[in-house]
Amino acid sequence: MAADHDKIARIKEQLKSYPDYPKKGILFWDIFPILQQPEYFRMLKDALVVEAKKISPPVECVAGLEARGFLFGPLISLELNVPFVPIRKKGKLPGNLLSVCYSKEYGQDVLEVQENAIKPGKRVLLVDDLLATGGSLLASYHLVKKAGAQVAASLVIIELEPLKGRDTLPTDVISLIKL
């Protein structure tokens, strides 16, 4: 287990922060330096997969939230040999859609998924890069429920603990790095 903590600590060291981005008062955590270094990207992917494999009963589908959930969700789904489904912002998916409206810090937004992409009764793992207030993960939870499936857990790389987003979610939350 110590090796896993060491790896997570090494991954955390690669994060870069930007104060007052994208607006004043926000501290933006950039995960892209990790992706630019194959050794750390692989380490991060492996750590996410290890956590996903611990979920019991097993995950039957992985749903990634736009946009950075698209970077990690497919990698996890391939390792688990289960489907990957994108959860996108309004107007980005073709066909019949399920949608959920949710409140953000400065307005409202809509998340959508293709109607038959998530099969009823399946256990879905939600994947995103960061948990802040929990708004987009909560909306995604409701979207999965609308599809007739259940959320097995939410898996994020970074959790901003002072914002207490975990407390807003009705499912287990797995985070690799707590800030």
CSV table of N, CA and C in Angstrom, one decimal:
chain,number,residue,atom,x,y,z
A,1,MET,N,0.8,-1.2,0.0
A,1,MET,CA,0.0,0.0,0.0
A,1,MET,C,0.9,1.3,0.0
A,2,ALA,N,2.0,1.2,0.7
A,2,ALA,CA,2.9,2.4,0.7
A,2,ALA,C,3.3,2.8,-0.7
A,3,ALA,N,3.6,1.8,-1.5
A,3,ALA,CA,4.0,2.2,-2.9
A,3,ALA,C,2.9,3.0,-3.6
A,4,ASP,N,1.6,2.6,-3.4
A,4,ASP,CA,0.5,3.3,-4.0
A,4,ASP,C,0.5,4.7,-3.5
A,5,HIS,N,0.7,4.9,-2.2
A,5,HIS,CA,0.7,6.3,-1.6
A,5,HIS,C,1.9,7.1,-2.2
A,6,ASP,N,3.0,6.4,-2.4
A,6,ASP,CA,4.2,7.1,-3.0
A,6,ASP,C,3.9,7.5,-4.4
A,7,LYS,N,3.2,6.6,-5.2
A,7,LYS,CA,2.8,6.9,-6.6
A,7,LYS,C,1.9,8.1,-6.6
A,8,ILE,N,0.9,8.1,-5.7
A,8,ILE,CA,-0.1,9.2,-5.7
A,8,ILE,C,0.6,10.5,-5.4
A,9,ALA,N,1.5,10.4,-4.4
A,9,ALA,CA,2.3,11.6,-4.0
A,9,ALA,C,3.1,12.1,-5.2
A,10,ARG,N,3.7,11.2,-6.0
A,10,ARG,CA,4.5,11.6,-7.2
A,10,ARG,C,3.6,12.2,-8.2
A,11,ILE,N,2.4,11.7,-8.4
A,11,ILE,CA,1.4,12.2,-9.4
A,11,ILE,C,1.0,13.6,-8.9
A,12,LYS,N,0.7,13.8,-7.6
A,12,LYS,CA,0.3,15.1,-7.1
A,12,LYS,C,1.3,16.2,-7.3
A,13,GLU,N,2.6,15.8,-7.3
A,13,GLU,CA,3.7,16.8,-7.5
A,13,GLU,C,3.7,17.3,-8.9
A,14,GLN,N,3.0,16.6,-9.8
A,14,GLN,CA,3.0,17.0,-11.2
A,14,GLN,C,1.9,18.0,-11.5
A,15,LEU,N,0.9,18.1,-10.6
A,15,LEU,CA,-0.2,19.1,-10.8
A,15,LEU,C,0.4,20.5,-10.7
A,16,LYS,N,-0.3,21.4,-11.5
A,16,LYS,CA,0.1,22.8,-11.5
A,16,LYS,C,-1.2,23.6,-11.2
A,17,SER,N,-1.0,24.6,-10.4
A,17,SER,CA,-2.1,25.5,-10.0
A,17,SER,C,-2.0,26.8,-10.6
A,18,TYR,N,-3.2,27.4,-10.9
A,18,TYR,CA,-3.2,28.8,-11.5
A,18,TYR,C,-4.2,29.6,-10.7
A,19,PRO,N,-3.7,30.5,-9.9
A,19,PRO,CA,-4.7,31.4,-9.1
A,19,PRO,C,-5.5,32.3,-10.0
A,20,ASP,N,-6.7,32.6,-9.6
A,20,ASP,CA,-7.6,33.5,-10.4
A,20,ASP,C,-7.8,33.1,-11.8
A,21,TYR,N,-7.9,31.8,-12.0
A,21,TYR,CA,-8.3,31.3,-13.4
A,21,TYR,C,-9.4,30.2,-13.2
A,22,PRO,N,-10.4,30.3,-14.0
A,22,PRO,CA,-10.7,31.2,-15.1
A,22,PRO,C,-11.3,32.5,-14.7
A,23,LYS,N,-11.5,32.7,-13.3
A,23,LYS,CA,-11.9,34.0,-12.9
A,23,LYS,C,-11.4,34.3,-11.5
A,24,LYS,N,-11.4,35.5,-11.1
A,24,LYS,CA,-10.8,35.9,-9.8
A,24,LYS,C,-11.5,35.1,-8.6
A,25,GLY,N,-10.6,34.6,-7.7
A,25,GLY,CA,-11.1,33.9,-6.6
A,25,GLY,C,-11.0,32.4,-6.8
A,26,ILE,N,-10.8,31.9,-8.0
A,26,ILE,CA,-10.7,30.5,-8.3
A,26,ILE,C,-9.3,30.0,-8.4
A,27,LEU,N,-9.0,28.9,-7.8
A,27,LEU,CA,-7.6,28.3,-7.9
A,27,LEU,C,-7.8,27.1,-8.8
A,28,PHE,N,-7.3,27.2,-10.0
A,28,PHE,CA,-7.5,26.1,-11.1
A,28,PHE,C,-6.3,25.1,-10.9
A,29,TRP,N,-6.7,23.8,-10.8
A,29,TRP,CA,-5.7,22.8,-10.8
A,29,TRP,C,-5.6,22.1,-12.2
A,30,ASP,N,-4.5,22.1,-12.7
A,30,ASP,CA,-4.2,21.7,-14.1
A,30,ASP,C,-3.6,20.2,-14.0
A,31,ILE,N,-4.3,19.3,-14.6
A,31,ILE,CA,-3.9,17.9,-14.7
A,31,ILE,C,-3.0,17.6,-15.9
A,32,PHE,N,-3.0,18.5,-16.9
A,32,PHE,CA,-2.4,18.3,-18.2
A,32,PHE,C,-0.9,18.0,-18.1
A,33,PRO,N,-0.1,18.6,-17.1
A,33,PRO,CA,1.3,18.2,-17.0
A,33,PRO,C,1.5,16.7,-16.8
A,34,ILE,N,0.5,16.0,-16.2
A,34,ILE,CA,0.6,14.6,-16.0
A,34,ILE,C,0.5,13.9,-17.3
A,35,LEU,N,-0.4,14.3,-18.2
A,35,LEU,CA,-0.6,13.7,-19.4
A,35,LEU,C,0.6,13.9,-20.4
A,36,GLN,N,1.4,14.9,-20.1
A,36,GLN,CA,2.5,15.2,-21.0
A,36,GLN,C,3.7,14.3,-20.6
A,37,GLN,N,3.6,13.5,-19.6
A,37,GLN,CA,4.7,12.7,-19.2
A,37,GLN,C,4.2,11.2,-19.1
A,38,PRO,N,4.5,10.4,-20.1
A,38,PRO,CA,3.9,9.1,-20.2
A,38,PRO,C,4.0,8.3,-18.9
A,39,GLU,N,5.2,8.4,-18.2
A,39,GLU,CA,5.4,7.6,-16.9
A,39,GLU,C,4.3,8.0,-15.9
A,40,TYR,N,4.0,9.3,-15.8
A,40,TYR,CA,3.0,9.7,-14.8
A,40,TYR,C,1.6,9.5,-15.3
A,41,PHE,N,1.4,9.6,-16.6
A,41,PHE,CA,0.0,9.3,-17.1
A,41,PHE,C,-0.3,7.9,-16.9
A,42,ARG,N,0.6,7.0,-17.2
A,42,ARG,CA,0.4,5.5,-16.9
A,42,ARG,C,0.2,5.3,-15.5
A,43,MET,N,0.9,5.9,-14.6
A,43,MET,CA,0.8,5.7,-13.1
A,43,MET,C,-0.6,6.1,-12.7
A,44,LEU,N,-1.1,7.3,-13.3
A,44,LEU,CA,-2.4,7.8,-12.9
A,44,LEU,C,-3.5,6.8,-13.4
A,45,LYS,N,-3.4,6.4,-14.7
A,45,LYS,CA,-4.3,5.4,-15.2
A,45,LYS,C,-4.4,4.2,-14.4
A,46,ASP,N,-3.2,3.6,-14.0
A,46,ASP,CA,-3.2,2.4,-13.2
A,46,ASP,C,-3.9,2.6,-11.9
A,47,ALA,N,-3.6,3.8,-11.2
A,47,ALA,CA,-4.3,4.0,-9.9
A,47,ALA,C,-5.8,4.1,-10.1
A,48,LEU,N,-6.3,4.8,-11.1
A,48,LEU,CA,-7.7,4.9,-11.3
A,48,LEU,C,-8.3,3.5,-11.6
A,49,VAL,N,-7.6,2.7,-12.3
A,49,VAL,CA,-8.1,1.3,-12.6
A,49,VAL,C,-8.2,0.5,-11.3
A,50,VAL,N,-7.1,0.6,-10.5
A,50,VAL,CA,-7.1,-0.2,-9.3
A,50,VAL,C,-8.3,0.2,-8.4
A,51,GLU,N,-8.6,1.5,-8.3
A,51,GLU,CA,-9.8,1.9,-7.5
A,51,GLU,C,-11.1,1.4,-8.2
A,52,ALA,N,-11.2,1.5,-9.5
A,52,ALA,CA,-12.4,1.0,-10.1
A,52,ALA,C,-12.6,-0.5,-9.9
A,53,LYS,N,-11.6,-1.3,-9.9
A,53,LYS,CA,-11.7,-2.7,-9.8
A,53,LYS,C,-12.1,-3.1,-8.3
A,54,LYS,N,-11.9,-2.2,-7.4
A,54,LYS,CA,-12.3,-2.5,-6.0
A,54,LYS,C,-13.8,-2.4,-5.8
A,55,ILE,N,-14.5,-1.8,-6.7
A,55,ILE,CA,-15.9,-1.5,-6.5
A,55,ILE,C,-16.7,-2.9,-6.6
A,56,SER,N,-17.5,-3.1,-5.6
A,56,SER,CA,-18.3,-4.4,-5.6
A,56,SER,C,-19.7,-4.1,-5.2
A,57,PRO,N,-20.6,-4.8,-5.9
A,57,PRO,CA,-20.5,-5.6,-7.2
A,57,PRO,C,-19.8,-4.8,-8.3
A,58,PRO,N,-19.2,-5.5,-9.2
A,58,PRO,CA,-18.4,-4.8,-10.3
A,58,PRO,C,-19.2,-3.8,-11.1
A,59,VAL,N,-18.5,-2.8,-11.6
A,59,VAL,CA,-19.0,-1.8,-12.5
A,59,VAL,C,-19.3,-2.5,-13.9
A,60,GLU,N,-20.4,-2.1,-14.5
A,60,GLU,CA,-20.9,-2.6,-15.8
A,60,GLU,C,-20.8,-1.6,-16.9
A,61,CYS,N,-20.5,-0.3,-16.6
A,61,CYS,CA,-20.4,0.7,-17.6
A,61,CYS,C,-19.7,1.9,-16.9
A,62,VAL,N,-18.9,2.6,-17.7
A,62,VAL,CA,-18.2,3.8,-17.3
A,62,VAL,C,-18.7,5.0,-18.0
A,63,ALA,N,-19.1,6.0,-17.3
A,63,ALA,CA,-19.6,7.3,-17.9
A,63,ALA,C,-18.7,8.4,-17.5
A,64,GLY,N,-18.1,9.0,-18.6
A,64,GLY,CA,-17.2,10.1,-18.3
A,64,GLY,C,-17.8,11.5,-18.6
A,65,LEU,N,-17.6,12.4,-17.7
A,65,LEU,CA,-18.1,13.8,-17.8
A,65,LEU,C,-17.3,14.6,-18.6
A,66,GLU,N,-17.9,15.4,-19.5
A,66,GLU,CA,-17.2,16.4,-20.4
A,66,GLU,C,-16.5,17.4,-19.5
A,67,ALA,N,-15.3,17.7,-19.8
A,67,ALA,CA,-14.5,17.2,-20.9
A,67,ALA,C,-13.4,16.2,-20.4
A,68,ARG,N,-12.8,16.5,-19.2
A,68,ARG,CA,-11.7,15.7,-18.8
A,68,ARG,C,-12.0,14.3,-18.4
A,69,GLY,N,-13.3,14.0,-18.1
A,69,GLY,CA,-13.7,12.6,-17.8
A,69,GLY,C,-13.6,11.8,-19.1
A,70,PHE,N,-13.5,12.5,-20.3
A,70,PHE,CA,-13.3,11.7,-21.5
A,70,PHE,C,-11.9,11.2,-21.7
A,71,LEU,N,-11.0,11.8,-20.9
A,71,LEU,CA,-9.6,11.4,-21.0
A,71,LEU,C,-9.3,10.1,-20.3
A,72,PHE,N,-10.0,9.9,-19.2
A,72,PHE,CA,-9.7,8.8,-18.3
A,72,PHE,C,-10.8,7.7,-18.3
A,73,GLY,N,-12.0,8.1,-18.5
A,73,GLY,CA,-13.1,7.1,-18.6
A,73,GLY,C,-12.9,6.0,-19.6
A,74,PRO,N,-12.5,6.3,-20.8
A,74,PRO,CA,-12.3,5.2,-21.8
A,74,PRO,C,-11.2,4.3,-21.4
A,75,LEU,N,-10.1,4.9,-20.8
A,75,LEU,CA,-9.0,4.0,-20.4
A,75,LEU,C,-9.4,3.0,-19.3
A,76,ILE,N,-10.3,3.5,-18.4
A,76,ILE,CA,-10.8,2.7,-17.3
A,76,ILE,C,-11.7,1.6,-17.9
A,77,SER,N,-12.6,2.0,-18.8
A,77,SER,CA,-13.6,1.1,-19.4
A,77,SER,C,-12.9,0.0,-20.2
A,78,LEU,N,-11.8,0.3,-20.9
A,78,LEU,CA,-11.1,-0.7,-21.6
A,78,LEU,C,-10.5,-1.8,-20.6
A,79,GLU,N,-9.9,-1.3,-19.5
A,79,GLU,CA,-9.3,-2.2,-18.6
A,79,GLU,C,-10.3,-3.1,-17.9
A,80,LEU,N,-11.5,-2.5,-17.7
A,80,LEU,CA,-12.6,-3.3,-17.1
A,80,LEU,C,-13.4,-4.1,-18.1
A,81,ASN,N,-13.2,-3.8,-19.4
A,81,ASN,CA,-13.9,-4.5,-20.4
A,81,ASN,C,-15.4,-4.2,-20.4
A,82,VAL,N,-15.8,-3.0,-20.2
A,82,VAL,CA,-17.2,-2.5,-20.1
A,82,VAL,C,-17.3,-1.3,-21.0
A,83,PRO,N,-18.6,-1.0,-21.4
A,83,PRO,CA,-18.8,0.1,-22.3
A,83,PRO,C,-18.4,1.5,-21.7
A,84,PHE,N,-18.0,2.4,-22.5
A,84,PHE,CA,-17.8,3.8,-22.1
A,84,PHE,C,-18.9,4.6,-22.7
A,85,VAL,N,-19.5,5.5,-21.9
A,85,VAL,CA,-20.5,6.4,-22.4
A,85,VAL,C,-20.1,7.9,-22.0
A,86,PRO,N,-20.2,8.8,-23.0
A,86,PRO,CA,-19.9,10.2,-22.7
A,86,PRO,C,-21.1,10.9,-22.2
A,87,ILE,N,-20.9,11.7,-21.1
A,87,ILE,CA,-22.0,12.6,-20.6
A,87,ILE,C,-21.5,14.0,-21.1
A,88,ARG,N,-22.4,14.6,-21.9
A,88,ARG,CA,-21.9,15.9,-22.6
A,88,ARG,C,-22.8,17.1,-22.2
A,89,LYS,N,-22.3,18.2,-22.5
A,89,LYS,CA,-23.1,19.4,-22.4
A,89,LYS,C,-24.1,19.5,-23.5
A,90,LYS,N,-25.1,20.3,-23.3
A,90,LYS,CA,-26.2,20.4,-24.2
A,90,LYS,C,-25.7,20.7,-25.7
A,91,GLY,N,-26.4,20.0,-26.6
A,91,GLY,CA,-26.1,20.3,-28.0
A,91,GLY,C,-24.9,19.6,-28.6
A,92,LYS,N,-24.3,18.7,-27.9
A,92,LYS,CA,-23.1,18.1,-28.4
A,92,LYS,C,-23.3,16.6,-28.9
A,93,LEU,N,-24.5,16.1,-28.7
A,93,LEU,CA,-24.7,14.7,-29.0
A,93,LEU,C,-25.9,14.6,-30.0
A,94,PRO,N,-25.8,13.7,-31.0
A,94,PRO,CA,-26.9,13.5,-31.9
A,94,PRO,C,-27.9,12.5,-31.3
A,95,GLY,N,-29.1,12.4,-32.0
A,95,GLY,CA,-30.1,11.4,-31.7
A,95,GLY,C,-31.0,11.8,-30.5
A,96,ASN,N,-31.7,10.8,-30.1
A,96,ASN,CA,-32.6,11.0,-28.9
A,96,ASN,C,-31.8,11.0,-27.7
A,97,LEU,N,-32.1,12.0,-26.8
A,97,LEU,CA,-31.3,12.3,-25.6
A,97,LEU,C,-32.1,12.3,-24.3
A,98,LEU,N,-31.4,12.0,-23.3
A,98,LEU,CA,-31.9,12.2,-21.9
A,98,LEU,C,-31.1,13.4,-21.4
A,99,SER,N,-31.8,14.3,-20.7
A,99,SER,CA,-31.1,15.5,-20.3
A,99,SER,C,-31.5,15.9,-18.8
A,100,VAL,N,-30.6,16.6,-18.2
A,100,VAL,CA,-30.8,17.1,-16.8
A,100,VAL,C,-30.2,18.5,-16.7
A,101,CYS,N,-31.1,19.4,-16.2
A,101,CYS,CA,-30.6,20.8,-16.0
A,101,CYS,C,-30.1,20.9,-14.5
A,102,TYR,N,-29.1,21.6,-14.3
A,102,TYR,CA,-28.5,21.8,-13.0
A,102,TYR,C,-28.0,23.2,-12.8
A,103,SER,N,-27.9,23.7,-11.6
A,103,SER,CA,-27.4,25.0,-11.3
A,103,SER,C,-25.9,25.0,-11.1
A,104,LYS,N,-25.3,26.0,-11.6
A,104,LYS,CA,-23.9,26.3,-11.4
A,104,LYS,C,-23.7,27.5,-10.6
A,105,GLU,N,-22.5,27.8,-10.3
A,105,GLU,CA,-22.1,29.0,-9.6
A,105,GLU,C,-22.7,30.3,-10.2
A,106,TYR,N,-22.7,30.3,-11.5
A,106,TYR,CA,-23.1,31.6,-12.2
A,106,TYR,C,-24.1,31.2,-13.3
A,107,GLY,N,-25.2,30.5,-13.0
A,107,GLY,CA,-26.2,30.2,-14.0
A,107,GLY,C,-26.6,28.7,-14.0
A,108,GLN,N,-27.2,28.3,-15.1
A,108,GLN,CA,-27.6,26.9,-15.2
A,108,GLN,C,-26.9,26.3,-16.4
A,109,ASP,N,-26.9,25.0,-16.4
A,109,ASP,CA,-26.3,24.2,-17.5
A,109,ASP,C,-27.1,22.9,-17.7
A,110,VAL,N,-26.9,22.3,-18.8
A,110,VAL,CA,-27.6,21.0,-19.1
A,110,VAL,C,-26.6,20.0,-19.5
A,111,LEU,N,-26.8,18.8,-18.9
A,111,LEU,CA,-26.0,17.6,-19.3
A,111,LEU,C,-26.9,16.6,-20.0
A,112,GLU,N,-26.3,15.9,-21.0
A,112,GLU,CA,-27.1,15.0,-21.8
A,112,GLU,C,-26.3,13.7,-22.1
A,113,VAL,N,-27.1,12.7,-22.3
A,113,VAL,CA,-26.6,11.4,-22.7
A,113,VAL,C,-27.5,10.8,-23.8
A,114,GLN,N,-26.9,10.0,-24.7
A,114,GLN,CA,-27.8,9.4,-25.7
A,114,GLN,C,-28.7,8.4,-25.0
A,115,GLU,N,-30.0,8.4,-25.5
A,115,GLU,CA,-31.1,7.7,-24.8
A,115,GLU,C,-30.8,6.2,-24.5
A,116,ASN,N,-30.2,5.5,-25.4
A,116,ASN,CA,-30.0,4.0,-25.1
A,116,ASN,C,-28.6,3.7,-24.8
A,117,ALA,N,-27.7,4.7,-24.5
A,117,ALA,CA,-26.3,4.4,-24.3
A,117,ALA,C,-26.1,3.7,-22.9
A,118,ILE,N,-26.8,4.1,-21.9
A,118,ILE,CA,-26.7,3.5,-20.6
A,118,ILE,C,-27.9,2.5,-20.5
A,119,LYS,N,-27.6,1.3,-20.3
A,119,LYS,CA,-28.7,0.3,-20.2
A,119,LYS,C,-29.3,0.2,-18.8
A,120,PRO,N,-30.6,0.1,-18.8
A,120,PRO,CA,-31.3,0.0,-17.5
A,120,PRO,C,-30.8,-1.1,-16.7
A,121,GLY,N,-30.7,-0.9,-15.4
A,121,GLY,CA,-30.2,-1.9,-14.4
A,121,GLY,C,-28.7,-2.0,-14.2
A,122,LYS,N,-28.0,-1.4,-15.1
A,122,LYS,CA,-26.5,-1.5,-15.1
A,122,LYS,C,-25.9,-0.6,-13.9
A,123,ARG,N,-24.8,-1.1,-13.5
A,123,ARG,CA,-24.0,-0.3,-12.4
A,123,ARG,C,-23.0,0.5,-13.1
A,124,VAL,N,-23.1,1.8,-13.0
A,124,VAL,CA,-22.3,2.8,-13.7
A,124,VAL,C,-21.3,3.5,-12.8
A,125,LEU,N,-20.1,3.6,-13.3
A,125,LEU,CA,-19.1,4.4,-12.6
A,125,LEU,C,-19.0,5.8,-13.3
A,126,LEU,N,-19.2,6.8,-12.5
A,126,LEU,CA,-19.0,8.2,-13.1
A,126,LEU,C,-17.5,8.6,-12.9
A,127,VAL,N,-16.9,9.2,-13.9
A,127,VAL,CA,-15.5,9.5,-13.9
A,127,VAL,C,-15.4,11.0,-14.3
A,128,ASP,N,-14.6,11.8,-13.5
A,128,ASP,CA,-14.3,13.1,-13.8
A,128,ASP,C,-12.9,13.4,-13.2
A,129,ASP,N,-12.3,14.6,-13.6
A,129,ASP,CA,-11.0,14.9,-13.1
A,129,ASP,C,-11.1,15.5,-11.7
A,130,LEU,N,-12.1,16.2,-11.4
A,130,LEU,CA,-12.1,17.0,-10.2
A,130,LEU,C,-13.5,17.1,-9.6
A,131,LEU,N,-13.6,17.0,-8.2
A,131,LEU,CA,-14.8,17.2,-7.5
A,131,LEU,C,-14.6,18.5,-6.7
A,132,ALA,N,-15.5,19.5,-7.0
A,132,ALA,CA,-15.5,20.7,-6.3
A,132,ALA,C,-16.8,20.8,-5.5
A,133,THR,N,-17.8,21.5,-6.0
A,133,THR,CA,-19.1,21.6,-5.3
A,133,THR,C,-20.0,20.4,-5.5
A,134,GLY,N,-19.7,19.6,-6.5
A,134,GLY,CA,-20.5,18.4,-6.8
A,134,GLY,C,-21.6,18.5,-7.8
A,135,GLY,N,-21.8,19.7,-8.3
A,135,GLY,CA,-22.9,20.0,-9.2
A,135,GLY,C,-23.0,19.1,-10.4
A,136,SER,N,-21.9,19.0,-11.1
A,136,SER,CA,-21.9,18.2,-12.4
A,136,SER,C,-22.0,16.7,-12.1
A,137,LEU,N,-21.4,16.2,-11.0
A,137,LEU,CA,-21.5,14.8,-10.7
A,137,LEU,C,-22.9,14.5,-10.2
A,138,LEU,N,-23.5,15.4,-9.5
A,138,LEU,CA,-24.9,15.2,-9.0
A,138,LEU,C,-25.9,15.2,-10.2
A,139,ALA,N,-25.7,16.1,-11.1
A,139,ALA,CA,-26.5,16.1,-12.3
A,139,ALA,C,-26.3,14.8,-13.1
A,140,SER,N,-25.1,14.3,-13.2
A,140,SER,CA,-24.8,13.1,-13.9
A,140,SER,C,-25.4,11.9,-13.2
A,141,TYR,N,-25.4,11.9,-11.9
A,141,TYR,CA,-26.1,10.9,-11.1
A,141,TYR,C,-27.6,10.8,-11.5
A,142,HIS,N,-28.2,12.0,-11.6
A,142,HIS,CA,-29.7,12.0,-11.9
A,142,HIS,C,-29.9,11.5,-13.4
A,143,LEU,N,-28.9,11.8,-14.2
A,143,LEU,CA,-29.0,11.4,-15.6
A,143,LEU,C,-29.0,9.9,-15.7
A,144,VAL,N,-28.1,9.3,-15.0
A,144,VAL,CA,-27.9,7.8,-14.9
A,144,VAL,C,-29.2,7.2,-14.4
A,145,LYS,N,-29.8,7.8,-13.3
A,145,LYS,CA,-31.0,7.3,-12.8
A,145,LYS,C,-32.2,7.4,-13.8
A,146,LYS,N,-32.2,8.5,-14.5
A,146,LYS,CA,-33.2,8.7,-15.6
A,146,LYS,C,-33.1,7.6,-16.6
A,147,ALA,N,-31.9,7.1,-16.9
A,147,ALA,CA,-31.7,6.0,-17.9
A,147,ALA,C,-32.1,4.7,-17.3
A,148,GLY,N,-32.5,4.6,-16.0
A,148,GLY,CA,-32.9,3.4,-15.4
A,148,GLY,C,-31.7,2.6,-14.8
A,149,ALA,N,-30.6,3.2,-14.7
A,149,ALA,CA,-29.4,2.5,-14.2
A,149,ALA,C,-29.1,3.0,-12.8
A,150,GLN,N,-28.0,2.5,-12.2
A,150,GLN,CA,-27.6,3.0,-10.9
A,150,GLN,C,-26.2,3.4,-10.9
A,151,VAL,N,-25.8,4.3,-10.1
A,151,VAL,CA,-24.4,4.8,-10.0
A,151,VAL,C,-23.8,4.0,-8.9
A,152,ALA,N,-22.7,3.2,-9.3
A,152,ALA,CA,-21.9,2.4,-8.4
A,152,ALA,C,-21.0,3.3,-7.5
A,153,ALA,N,-20.5,4.3,-8.1
A,153,ALA,CA,-19.6,5.2,-7.4
A,153,ALA,C,-19.2,6.4,-8.4
A,154,SER,N,-18.6,7.4,-7.8
A,154,SER,CA,-18.0,8.5,-8.6
A,154,SER,C,-16.5,8.4,-8.3
A,155,LEU,N,-15.7,8.5,-9.4
A,155,LEU,CA,-14.3,8.4,-9.3
A,155,LEU,C,-13.6,9.6,-9.8
A,156,VAL,N,-12.9,10.3,-9.0
A,156,VAL,CA,-12.2,11.6,-9.5
A,156,VAL,C,-10.7,11.5,-9.1
A,157,ILE,N,-10.0,12.3,-9.8
A,157,ILE,CA,-8.6,12.4,-9.5
A,157,ILE,C,-8.3,13.3,-8.3
A,158,ILE,N,-9.0,14.5,-8.4
A,158,ILE,CA,-8.8,15.5,-7.3
A,158,ILE,C,-10.1,15.8,-6.7
A,159,GLU,N,-10.1,15.9,-5.3
A,159,GLU,CA,-11.2,16.4,-4.6
A,159,GLU,C,-10.8,17.6,-3.8
A,160,LEU,N,-11.5,18.7,-4.0
A,160,LEU,CA,-11.3,19.9,-3.2
A,160,LEU,C,-12.1,19.8,-1.9
A,161,GLU,N,-11.6,19.3,-0.9
A,161,GLU,CA,-12.3,19.0,0.3
A,161,GLU,C,-13.0,20.1,1.0
A,162,PRO,N,-12.4,21.4,1.0
A,162,PRO,CA,-13.1,22.5,1.7
A,162,PRO,C,-14.5,22.8,1.0
A,163,LEU,N,-14.7,22.4,-0.2
A,163,LEU,CA,-15.9,22.8,-0.9
A,163,LEU,C,-17.0,21.7,-0.6
A,164,LYS,N,-16.7,20.6,0.0
A,164,LYS,CA,-17.7,19.6,0.5
A,164,LYS,C,-18.6,19.1,-0.6
A,165,GLY,N,-18.1,19.0,-1.8
A,165,GLY,CA,-18.9,18.4,-2.9
A,165,GLY,C,-19.3,17.0,-2.6
A,166,ARG,N,-18.5,16.2,-1.9
A,166,ARG,CA,-18.8,14.8,-1.5
A,166,ARG,C,-20.1,14.8,-0.8
A,167,ASP,N,-20.4,15.8,0.1
A,167,ASP,CA,-21.6,15.8,0.9
A,167,ASP,C,-22.9,15.9,0.1
A,168,THR,N,-22.8,16.4,-1.1
A,168,THR,CA,-24.0,16.6,-2.0
A,168,THR,C,-24.3,15.4,-2.8
A,169,LEU,N,-23.4,14.4,-2.8
A,169,LEU,CA,-23.6,13.2,-3.7
A,169,LEU,C,-24.2,12.0,-2.9
A,170,PRO,N,-25.2,11.4,-3.5
A,170,PRO,CA,-25.8,10.2,-2.8
A,170,PRO,C,-25.1,8.9,-3.1
A,171,THR,N,-23.9,8.9,-3.6
A,171,THR,CA,-23.1,7.7,-3.8
A,171,THR,C,-21.8,7.8,-3.2
A,172,ASP,N,-21.1,6.7,-3.3
A,172,ASP,CA,-19.7,6.7,-2.8
A,172,ASP,C,-18.8,7.5,-3.7
A,173,VAL,N,-17.9,8.2,-3.1
A,173,VAL,CA,-16.9,9.0,-3.9
A,173,VAL,C,-15.5,8.5,-3.6
A,174,ILE,N,-14.8,8.2,-4.7
A,174,ILE,CA,-13.4,7.8,-4.6
A,174,ILE,C,-12.5,8.9,-5.2
A,175,SER,N,-11.6,9.4,-4.4
A,175,SER,CA,-10.7,10.5,-4.9
A,175,SER,C,-9.3,10.0,-4.6
A,176,LEU,N,-8.4,10.2,-5.6
A,176,LEU,CA,-7.0,9.9,-5.5
A,176,LEU,C,-6.3,10.9,-4.7
A,177,ILE,N,-6.6,12.2,-5.0
A,177,ILE,CA,-5.8,13.3,-4.3
A,177,ILE,C,-6.8,14.2,-3.7
A,178,LYS,N,-6.6,14.5,-2.4
A,178,LYS,CA,-7.5,15.4,-1.7
A,178,LYS,C,-6.7,16.7,-1.4
A,179,LEU,N,-7.3,17.8,-1.8
A,179,LEU,CA,-6.6,19.1,-1.6
A,179,LEU,C,-7.5,20.0,-0.8
